[in-house]
Tab-separated table of C-alpha atoms and ligand atoms in Angstrom:
chain	number	residue	atom	x	y	z
A	1	MET	CA	154.385	172.104	70.095
A	2	LYS	CA	153.517	169.076	67.948
A	3	ARG	CA	156.882	169.408	66.182
A	4	LEU	CA	158.687	169.579	69.478
A	5	PHE	CA	156.919	166.449	70.608
A	6	PHE	CA	157.997	164.559	67.458
A	7	LEU	CA	161.545	165.751	67.920
A	8	PHE	CA	161.484	164.518	71.497
A	9	VAL	CA	160.111	161.099	70.450
A	10	SER	CA	162.725	160.760	67.672
A	11	VAL	CA	165.565	161.677	70.029
A	12	LEU	CA	164.236	159.202	72.586
A	13	PHE	CA	164.022	156.469	69.960
A	14	PHE	CA	167.538	157.269	68.767
A	15	VAL	CA	168.946	157.248	72.282
A	16	THR	CA	167.257	153.923	73.105
A	17	ASN	CA	168.558	152.412	69.891
A	18	VAL	CA	172.062	153.742	70.329
A	19	LYS	CA	172.048	152.370	73.850
A	20	ALA	CA	170.920	148.996	72.534
A	21	GLN	CA	173.487	149.067	69.708
A	22	THR	CA	176.356	149.658	72.067
A	23	TYR	CA	176.145	146.306	73.836
A	24	THR	CA	179.686	145.103	74.401
A	25	PRO	CA	179.797	141.634	75.893
A	26	THR	CA	182.118	141.225	78.849
A	27	LEU	CA	185.145	138.949	78.560
A	28	GLU	CA	183.468	136.368	80.755
A	29	ASN	CA	180.402	136.494	78.504
A	30	LEU	CA	182.592	135.899	75.448
A	31	LYS	CA	184.247	132.996	77.242
A	32	ALA	CA	180.806	131.573	78.089
A	33	ARG	CA	179.826	131.801	74.422
A	34	GLU	CA	182.869	129.737	73.523
A	35	VAL	CA	182.057	127.096	76.148
A	36	PHE	CA	178.487	126.996	74.867
A	37	SER	CA	179.636	126.540	71.265
A	38	ASN	CA	181.840	123.669	72.293
A	39	ASP	CA	179.010	121.937	74.163
A	40	ARG	CA	177.085	121.032	71.026
A	41	PHE	CA	174.317	119.024	72.749
A	42	GLY	CA	171.689	119.943	75.331
A	43	LEU	CA	168.394	118.749	76.804
A	44	PHE	CA	165.247	120.861	76.510
A	45	ILE	CA	162.568	120.146	79.127
A	46	HIS	CA	158.936	121.225	78.599
A	47	TRP	CA	157.119	120.358	81.801
A	48	GLY	CA	154.445	121.782	84.075
A	49	PRO	CA	150.714	121.481	84.839
A	50	PHE	CA	150.131	121.688	81.068
A	51	SER	CA	151.470	118.098	80.966
A	52	ILE	CA	148.399	116.816	82.826
A	53	PRO	CA	145.875	116.774	79.946
A	54	GLY	CA	148.523	114.995	77.811
A	55	ASP	CA	147.843	117.296	74.881
A	56	GLY	CA	150.959	119.420	74.586
A	57	GLU	CA	151.955	122.740	76.176
A	58	TRP	CA	149.566	124.772	73.996
A	59	VAL	CA	146.489	123.019	75.416
A	60	MET	CA	145.181	126.195	77.088
A	61	ASN	CA	145.177	128.103	73.813
A	62	ASN	CA	144.159	125.214	71.578
A	63	ARG	CA	141.130	124.224	73.624
A	64	ASN	CA	140.153	127.780	74.541
A	65	ILE	CA	140.417	127.047	78.258
A	66	THR	CA	139.625	130.077	80.393
A	67	VAL	CA	142.042	131.271	83.067
A	68	LYS	CA	139.516	130.290	85.725
A	69	ASN	CA	139.219	126.702	84.491
A	70	TYR	CA	142.910	126.337	83.656
A	71	ARG	CA	143.948	127.275	87.188
A	72	ARG	CA	142.352	124.015	88.371
A	73	LEU	CA	145.352	122.171	86.930
A	74	MET	CA	147.321	123.663	89.784
A	75	ASP	CA	145.366	121.457	92.222
A	76	PHE	CA	146.319	118.295	90.337
A	77	PHE	CA	150.026	118.818	89.750
A	78	ASN	CA	151.689	116.338	92.059
A	79	PRO	CA	154.559	114.586	90.267
A	80	ILE	CA	155.367	112.053	92.977
A	81	ASP	CA	157.808	110.144	90.752
A	82	PHE	CA	159.904	113.202	89.883
A	83	ASP	CA	163.584	112.688	90.578
A	84	ALA	CA	165.790	115.624	89.578
A	85	ALA	CA	168.960	113.562	90.035
A	86	ALA	CA	167.673	110.930	87.600
A	87	TRP	CA	166.799	113.548	84.957
A	88	VAL	CA	170.177	115.217	85.202
A	89	SER	CA	172.045	111.888	85.069
A	90	MET	CA	169.957	110.867	82.069
A	91	ALA	CA	171.030	114.048	80.264
A	92	LYS	CA	174.671	113.522	81.199
A	93	ASN	CA	174.626	109.899	80.055
A	94	ALA	CA	173.134	111.038	76.770
A	95	GLY	CA	176.259	113.167	76.292
A	96	MET	CA	174.391	116.420	76.872
A	97	LYS	CA	176.344	119.317	78.316
A	98	TYR	CA	173.474	121.589	79.326
A	99	ILE	CA	169.809	121.588	80.238
A	100	THR	CA	167.284	124.233	79.188
A	101	LEU	CA	164.351	124.115	81.573
A	102	ILE	CA	160.922	125.708	81.137
A	103	THR	CA	160.462	127.995	84.134
A	104	ARG	CA	157.333	129.703	82.829
A	105	HIS	CA	155.660	128.856	79.526
A	106	HIS	CA	152.940	130.803	77.716
A	107	ASP	CA	150.280	129.580	80.185
A	108	GLY	CA	152.001	131.770	82.787
A	109	PHE	CA	152.583	129.073	85.401
A	110	SER	CA	155.829	129.565	87.367
A	111	MET	CA	157.797	126.429	88.204
A	112	TRP	CA	159.587	128.079	91.128
A	113	ASN	CA	158.875	129.739	94.442
A	114	THR	CA	158.098	133.202	93.118
A	115	LYS	CA	156.816	136.105	95.176
A	116	TYR	CA	155.297	137.754	92.130
A	117	SER	CA	152.569	135.317	91.083
A	118	ASP	CA	150.407	132.919	93.061
A	119	PHE	CA	150.061	130.741	89.954
A	120	ASN	CA	153.149	128.801	90.941
A	121	ILE	CA	154.496	125.418	91.952
A	122	MET	CA	154.320	126.130	95.712
A	123	ASN	CA	150.534	126.284	95.437
A	124	THR	CA	150.264	122.789	93.946
A	125	PRO	CA	150.010	119.657	96.119
A	126	PHE	CA	153.679	119.052	95.201
A	127	LYS	CA	154.769	122.280	96.958
A	128	LYS	CA	158.407	121.969	95.914
A	129	ASP	CA	160.453	124.445	93.907
A	130	VAL	CA	161.218	122.508	90.713
A	131	VAL	CA	163.694	125.092	89.420
A	132	LYS	CA	165.629	124.807	92.683
A	133	LEU	CA	165.594	120.998	92.655
A	134	ILE	CA	166.914	120.895	89.098
A	135	ALA	CA	169.349	123.797	89.542
A	136	ASP	CA	170.888	122.197	92.650
A	137	GLU	CA	171.260	118.904	90.848
A	138	CYS	CA	172.778	120.534	87.752
A	139	HIS	CA	175.330	122.345	89.920
A	140	LYS	CA	176.066	119.121	91.804
A	141	GLN	CA	176.492	117.003	88.684
A	142	GLY	CA	178.379	119.728	86.798
A	143	ILE	CA	176.047	120.418	83.907
A	144	GLN	CA	175.033	123.911	82.832
A	145	LEU	CA	171.512	125.222	83.313
A	146	PHE	CA	169.660	127.516	80.924
A	147	LEU	CA	166.224	128.843	81.844
A	148	TYR	CA	163.403	129.193	79.341
A	149	TYR	CA	161.177	132.193	80.076
A	150	SER	CA	158.096	133.140	78.047
A	151	LEU	CA	157.607	136.815	77.242
A	152	LEU	CA	154.061	135.921	76.273
A	153	ASP	CA	151.436	135.184	78.932
A	154	TRP	CA	147.935	133.780	78.321
A	155	THR	CA	146.846	134.293	81.932
A	156	ARG	CA	147.873	137.723	83.182
A	157	GLU	CA	145.620	140.718	82.727
A	158	ASP	CA	148.545	143.125	82.336
A	159	TYR	CA	150.090	141.233	79.393
A	160	PRO	CA	149.036	143.251	76.283
A	161	HIS	CA	146.723	140.479	75.152
A	162	GLU	CA	144.580	142.708	72.963
A	163	THR	CA	147.449	143.017	70.447
A	164	GLY	CA	148.590	139.388	70.869
A	165	ARG	CA	148.189	136.733	68.223
A	166	THR	CA	147.374	133.893	70.646
A	167	GLY	CA	145.570	133.279	73.926
A	168	GLN	CA	142.543	135.245	72.776
A	169	HIS	CA	139.950	132.967	74.379
A	170	THR	CA	141.136	132.746	77.952
A	171	GLY	CA	138.514	135.136	79.224
A	172	ARG	CA	140.589	138.272	79.830
A	173	LYS	CA	138.464	141.380	79.582
A	174	GLY	CA	140.564	144.402	80.497
A	175	LYS	CA	143.352	146.140	78.639
A	176	GLY	CA	146.931	145.045	79.099
A	177	ASP	CA	149.406	147.275	80.893
A	178	TYR	CA	152.909	146.678	79.579
A	179	ALA	CA	154.664	148.852	82.160
A	180	SER	CA	153.215	146.660	84.897
A	181	TYR	CA	153.945	143.419	82.984
A	182	LEU	CA	157.524	144.493	82.277
A	183	GLN	CA	158.101	145.173	85.968
A	184	PHE	CA	156.648	141.735	86.764
A	185	MET	CA	159.052	140.052	84.321
A	186	LYS	CA	162.008	141.995	85.713
A	187	ASN	CA	161.060	140.933	89.244
A	188	GLN	CA	160.784	137.297	88.243
A	189	LEU	CA	164.008	137.309	86.250
A	190	THR	CA	165.759	138.888	89.220
A	191	GLU	CA	164.578	135.978	91.376
A	192	LEU	CA	165.757	133.432	88.806
A	193	LEU	CA	169.156	135.068	88.473
A	194	THR	CA	169.647	135.593	92.196
A	195	ASN	CA	168.382	132.497	93.977
A	196	TYR	CA	169.554	129.590	91.816
A	197	GLY	CA	173.314	129.984	91.466
A	198	THR	CA	175.026	130.343	88.113
A	199	ILE	CA	172.573	130.413	85.238
A	200	ALA	CA	174.259	129.726	81.913
A	201	GLY	CA	171.587	131.432	79.863
A	202	ILE	CA	168.076	132.773	79.536
A	203	TRP	CA	166.064	131.393	76.628
A	204	PHE	CA	163.236	133.778	75.727
A	205	ASP	CA	160.207	132.800	73.701
A	206	GLY	CA	156.885	134.363	72.718
A	207	TYR	CA	158.100	137.679	71.249
A	208	TRP	CA	156.416	136.614	67.979
A	209	ASP	CA	153.009	136.885	69.671
A	210	GLN	CA	153.211	140.629	69.078
A	211	THR	CA	154.295	140.531	65.425
A	212	ALA	CA	152.763	139.494	62.120
A	213	PRO	CA	153.403	135.796	61.307
A	214	GLU	CA	156.823	134.529	60.250
A	215	GLY	CA	157.519	135.208	56.595
A	216	THR	CA	155.558	138.499	56.597
A	217	VAL	CA	157.593	141.444	55.323
A	218	ASP	CA	156.879	143.776	58.232
A	219	ARG	CA	157.444	141.947	61.487
A	220	SER	CA	157.880	144.995	63.678
A	221	PRO	CA	156.393	144.419	67.135
A	222	ARG	CA	153.036	145.886	68.107
A	223	ILE	CA	154.376	146.848	71.515
A	224	ASN	CA	157.710	148.230	72.621
A	225	TRP	CA	159.088	145.236	74.529
A	226	ARG	CA	161.949	147.355	75.943
A	227	LEU	CA	164.221	144.357	75.631
A	228	ASP	CA	167.293	146.502	76.257
A	229	GLU	CA	166.088	146.977	79.852
A	230	ILE	CA	165.474	143.243	80.311
A	231	TYR	CA	168.780	142.271	78.714
A	232	GLY	CA	170.633	144.965	80.678
A	233	LEU	CA	169.207	143.627	83.930
A	234	ILE	CA	170.256	140.059	83.128
A	235	HIS	CA	173.781	141.047	82.164
A	236	LYS	CA	174.023	143.203	85.270
A	237	LEU	CA	172.955	140.348	87.552
A	238	GLN	CA	175.066	137.687	85.825
A	239	PRO	CA	177.332	139.144	83.130
A	240	ARG	CA	178.280	135.762	81.710
A	241	CYS	CA	174.660	134.638	81.375
A	242	LEU	CA	173.923	134.137	77.672
A	243	ILE	CA	170.751	135.627	76.266
A	244	GLY	CA	168.901	134.049	73.365
A	245	ASN	CA	165.481	134.985	72.045
A	246	ASN	CA	163.350	132.681	69.913
A	247	HIS	CA	161.783	135.558	67.992
A	248	HIS	CA	162.510	133.874	64.655
A	249	LEU	CA	164.279	137.045	63.478
A	250	THR	CA	167.847	138.270	63.029
A	251	PRO	CA	169.445	138.601	66.507
A	252	PHE	CA	168.934	141.893	68.326
A	253	PRO	CA	171.677	143.799	70.141
A	254	GLY	CA	172.224	142.362	73.598
A	255	GLU	CA	171.698	138.745	72.504
A	256	ASP	CA	174.547	136.283	72.904
A	257	PHE	CA	173.388	133.387	70.776
A	258	GLN	CA	170.989	132.758	67.931
A	259	MET	CA	168.460	130.002	67.928
A	260	PHE	CA	166.472	128.127	65.332
A	261	GLU	CA	163.412	126.024	65.947
A	262	LYS	CA	162.827	122.740	64.118
A	263	ASP	CA	165.315	123.774	61.437
A	264	LEU	CA	168.996	123.469	60.825
A	265	PRO	CA	170.555	126.915	60.338
A	266	GLY	CA	170.016	127.910	56.726
A	267	GLN	CA	166.934	125.703	56.295
A	268	ASN	CA	163.301	126.720	56.595
A	269	ARG	CA	161.210	123.581	56.618
A	270	SER	CA	159.183	124.681	59.633
A	271	GLY	CA	158.150	128.012	58.125
A	272	LEU	CA	159.597	129.723	61.208
A	273	SER	CA	163.176	130.232	60.052
A	274	PHE	CA	163.359	133.070	57.563
A	275	GLN	CA	166.316	134.561	59.440
A	276	GLN	CA	169.878	134.110	58.161
A	277	PRO	CA	172.352	132.311	60.450
A	278	SER	CA	174.595	134.736	62.306
A	279	GLN	CA	178.296	134.620	61.454
A	280	GLN	CA	179.294	136.052	64.837
A	281	LEU	CA	177.088	134.446	67.465
A	282	PRO	CA	176.946	130.839	68.622
A	283	LEU	CA	174.040	128.983	67.022
A	284	GLU	CA	171.561	126.503	68.411
A	285	THR	CA	168.668	124.553	66.958
A	286	CYS	CA	165.957	122.775	68.939
A	287	GLU	CA	163.828	119.804	67.973
A	288	THR	CA	161.294	117.409	69.475
A	289	MET	CA	161.644	113.621	69.833
A	290	ASN	CA	158.116	113.086	68.535
A	291	ASN	CA	156.041	116.017	67.272
A	292	SER	CA	155.276	117.626	70.635
A	293	TRP	CA	157.207	119.777	73.093
A	294	GLY	CA	154.979	119.130	76.107
A	295	PHE	CA	153.766	115.622	77.006
A	296	ASN	CA	151.317	114.347	74.393
A	297	ILE	CA	149.682	111.033	75.153
A	298	THR	CA	148.713	110.204	71.568
A	299	ASP	CA	151.838	111.374	69.774
A	300	THR	CA	153.852	108.261	68.980
A	301	SER	CA	155.633	109.659	65.929
A	302	TYR	CA	159.013	109.031	67.524
A	303	LYS	CA	162.100	110.009	65.598
A	304	SER	CA	164.603	107.182	65.347
A	305	VAL	CA	167.997	107.180	67.061
A	306	LYS	CA	169.585	107.453	63.628
A	307	GLU	CA	167.473	110.480	62.646
A	308	LEU	CA	168.394	112.284	65.840
A	309	ILE	CA	172.096	111.478	65.550
A	310	HIS	CA	171.914	112.840	62.011
A	311	TYR	CA	170.282	115.994	63.388
A	312	LEU	CA	173.115	116.417	65.883
A	313	VAL	CA	175.828	115.817	63.285
A	314	ASN	CA	174.111	118.063	60.749
A	315	ALA	CA	173.852	120.807	63.363
A	316	ALA	CA	177.547	120.493	64.302
A	317	GLY	CA	178.428	120.547	60.587
A	318	ARG	CA	176.624	123.893	60.395
A	319	ASN	CA	178.337	125.209	63.507
A	320	ALA	CA	175.262	124.812	65.708
A	321	ASN	CA	174.328	123.148	68.984
A	322	PHE	CA	171.457	120.711	69.123
A	323	LEU	CA	168.885	121.174	71.896
A	324	LEU	CA	166.785	118.016	72.002
A	325	ASN	CA	163.468	118.134	73.830
A	326	VAL	CA	161.652	115.844	76.226
A	327	GLY	CA	158.149	116.473	77.543
A	328	PRO	CA	158.078	114.559	80.839
A	329	MET	CA	154.814	112.995	81.995
A	330	PRO	CA	152.704	114.593	84.759
A	331	ASN	CA	153.907	111.985	87.266
A	332	GLY	CA	157.476	113.241	86.826
A	333	LYS	CA	158.739	110.310	84.762
A	334	ILE	CA	160.180	110.585	81.293
A	335	GLN	CA	158.564	108.106	78.953
A	336	PRO	CA	160.645	104.991	78.187
A	337	GLU	CA	160.796	105.671	74.431
A	338	PHE	CA	162.670	108.927	75.106
A	339	VAL	CA	164.903	107.393	77.762
A	340	TYR	CA	165.908	104.606	75.381
A	341	THR	CA	166.679	106.996	72.513
A	342	LEU	CA	168.768	109.223	74.755
A	343	GLN	CA	170.744	106.229	76.022
A	344	GLU	CA	171.507	105.167	72.467
A	345	ILE	CA	172.617	108.654	71.427
A	346	GLY	CA	174.815	108.737	74.535
A	347	GLN	CA	176.410	105.461	73.507
A	348	TRP	CA	177.104	106.817	70.025
A	349	LEU	CA	178.628	109.969	71.515
A	350	LYS	CA	180.877	107.947	73.819
A	351	GLU	CA	182.441	106.473	70.708
A	352	ASN	CA	182.232	109.446	68.362
A	353	GLY	CA	181.941	112.538	70.584
A	354	LYS	CA	185.457	113.625	69.637
A	355	THR	CA	184.129	114.426	66.169
A	356	ILE	CA	181.323	116.597	67.608
A	357	TYR	CA	182.265	118.392	70.861
A	358	GLY	CA	184.521	121.405	70.504
A	359	THR	CA	184.459	121.207	66.722
A	360	LYS	CA	183.728	123.905	64.178
A	361	GLY	CA	181.376	123.502	61.246
A	362	ASN	CA	180.834	125.215	57.909
A	363	ILE	CA	184.156	123.945	56.558
A	364	VAL	CA	182.439	123.283	53.241
A	365	GLU	CA	178.776	123.697	52.282
A	366	PRO	CA	176.675	120.753	53.526
A	367	GLN	CA	176.740	118.055	50.843
A	368	LYS	CA	174.321	115.334	49.760
A	369	TRP	CA	176.535	112.766	51.509
A	370	GLY	CA	176.823	114.727	54.770
A	371	VAL	CA	178.918	117.348	56.543
A	372	ILE	CA	182.408	118.055	57.873
A	373	THR	CA	183.366	119.048	61.412
A	374	ALA	CA	186.844	120.324	62.304
A	375	GLU	CA	189.084	120.412	65.310
A	376	ASN	CA	192.706	121.616	65.251
A	377	LYS	CA	194.469	119.824	62.444
A	378	LYS	CA	191.736	117.255	61.905
A	379	LEU	CA	188.688	117.250	59.696
A	380	TYR	CA	185.931	114.723	60.309
A	381	VAL	CA	183.995	113.814	57.196
A	382	HIS	CA	180.604	112.507	58.301
A	383	LEU	CA	179.161	110.245	55.639
A	384	LEU	CA	175.491	110.253	56.606
A	385	ASN	CA	173.947	109.330	53.285
A	386	VAL	CA	176.041	106.975	51.210
A	387	THR	CA	174.854	103.751	49.674
A	388	GLU	CA	176.777	100.484	49.469
A	389	ASN	CA	177.328	101.042	45.747
A	390	GLU	CA	179.018	104.421	46.039
A	391	THR	CA	182.739	104.078	45.515
A	392	TYR	CA	183.745	107.644	46.299
A	393	ILE	CA	182.462	110.970	47.518
A	394	PHE	CA	183.486	114.357	46.215
A	395	THR	CA	183.793	117.515	48.250
A	396	PRO	CA	184.361	120.875	46.561
A	397	ASP	CA	186.065	123.889	48.124
A	398	LEU	CA	188.208	122.064	50.623
A	399	LYS	CA	191.064	124.516	51.108
A	400	GLU	CA	193.044	122.547	53.661
A	401	LYS	CA	195.886	120.319	52.439
A	402	ILE	CA	195.316	116.707	53.471
A	403	ILE	CA	198.282	114.722	54.744
A	404	SER	CA	196.569	111.420	55.472
A	405	ALA	CA	193.099	109.897	55.774
A	406	SER	CA	191.692	107.007	57.799
A	407	THR	CA	188.428	105.732	59.198
A	408	PHE	CA	187.696	107.273	62.588
A	409	ALA	CA	186.536	103.882	63.873
A	410	GLY	CA	189.385	101.419	63.479
A	411	GLY	CA	191.860	103.710	61.762
A	412	SER	CA	191.986	101.867	58.418
A	413	LYS	CA	193.697	103.809	55.677
A	414	VAL	CA	191.420	105.688	53.271
A	415	LYS	CA	192.469	106.678	49.763
A	416	PHE	CA	191.944	110.240	48.610
A	417	LYS	CA	192.853	112.526	45.753
A	418	GLN	CA	193.057	116.290	46.151
A	419	MET	CA	192.654	118.322	42.976
A	420	HIS	CA	192.128	121.938	42.087
A	421	GLU	CA	188.348	121.519	41.759
A	422	GLY	CA	187.904	119.485	44.920
A	423	THR	CA	188.721	116.333	46.840
A	424	PHE	CA	187.789	112.720	46.172
A	425	ILE	CA	187.551	110.307	49.089
A	426	TYR	CA	187.390	106.672	48.028
A	427	LEU	CA	185.090	104.355	49.879
A	428	ASP	CA	186.146	101.017	48.400
A	429	GLY	CA	187.500	98.682	51.007
A	430	ILE	CA	186.248	100.694	53.983
A	431	LYS	CA	183.683	99.399	56.407
A	432	THR	CA	180.661	101.698	56.253
A	433	ASN	CA	178.269	102.261	59.092
A	434	ASP	CA	174.542	102.727	58.599
A	435	THR	CA	174.361	105.757	60.917
A	436	ASP	CA	177.528	107.703	60.181
A	437	THR	CA	180.781	106.574	58.609
A	438	ILE	CA	183.408	109.025	59.789
A	439	VAL	CA	186.603	109.587	57.845
A	440	GLN	CA	189.339	111.490	59.617
A	441	LEU	CA	191.504	113.755	57.496
A	442	ASN	CA	194.755	114.932	59.014
A	443	ILE	CA	195.591	118.309	57.508
A	444	GLN	CA	198.637	120.494	57.285
B	501	FHN	O1	155.219	128.232	71.418
B	501	FHN	C1	156.457	127.691	71.741
B	501	FHN	C2	156.394	126.199	71.837
B	501	FHN	O2	155.454	125.814	72.760
B	501	FHN	C3	157.755	125.686	72.250
B	501	FHN	O3	158.112	126.169	73.515
B	501	FHN	C4	158.769	126.105	71.222
B	501	FHN	C5	160.183	125.693	71.533
B	501	FHN	O4	161.050	126.257	70.629
B	501	FHN	N1	158.779	127.553	71.015
B	501	FHN	C6	157.517	128.193	70.795
B	501	FHN	C7	157.129	128.335	69.404
B	501	FHN	O5	158.042	129.088	68.676
């Protein structure tokens, strides 16, 4: 009997896996992946009642706030200065092609009119469906909308909190019930993919709550998330909708893009990115403008315009999109430091976007001086780190035959020498730019 049971479990496991392995993206999904890859730049928005204490989106966990006390934030969330049109225009003027909006973060608060939880935006004094306001504006202004959805929940009793790594002090007593929680997530995702028009992608987070920390050898989950059911539902409702999961692991079957957090693909400065970049899927990396995702009133460690442009260029050079975050304030405004930086990046992209959008990266390994992006018969050499005294740069492994070279800004002729072991590009006589000197190579 025992044997029979094991056989049954193994067959079940095999069948589930085979089912998961056989994911074949539809043609429209493949097309959407291509569009996404060409977009290169997006806006991440971390916003909700967690913004009120001004201490980041992890405030509930970090300060051990109980569910009962945390729910009070719902009574204070009244962002009277929120203007969806202004946010979307700000993203567009920054040169961003998509927005990824938090719909429900780990605190479990839903930013839309959901039937499946009373911990939602309609029960705040604001009483307006934020997802709808932003979705309508994105559709109107022609920018794509991705929705962030946390698999982890610090509030619900049915989330398997007893095996979770975080949210252990929010006062939950009972045992989780994953079957019930899974059904809840499916219901909510169905709402999000039915009532808000075309959704370009779902951005999952929180899977890691049920695994050993990043960098541990065995990171198998402590619960069976049954992601194939969730992914299947999404692709059934909107086949072109791209699925990404910030599990900090190699992509699973059913996922349409791979993401990195606070790291360029191939780097692991954050300690979260042990996974290898996928060669097949579109890539994305996300980063904050200071050190916080959600609004943090004391965090003034703002990254400079130059640093963030370098991040964008470095991401494109590695074939990845850059998803840059803002944590709007509880009144619905985005702080002026962020607005200014986004305007400046937008200005830079107006002049140099041709070398970023629709390009491919990984033409050569990233070099000390910078990276190369490519489009049709043009290579753009981005000189991000060259000093006044450097008279040339050298790039190994450039297979393409160069016909001519010039500065991207101004079109002045640039000297070069292509040899068996690599290519020399001479910098004497060319006007360098402190942020990024771009040399255009026309190739055969
Ligand atoms: O815990 C979250 C965090 O709050 C934030 O949302 C980031 C964004 O990538 N992801 C998680 C940590 O991996």
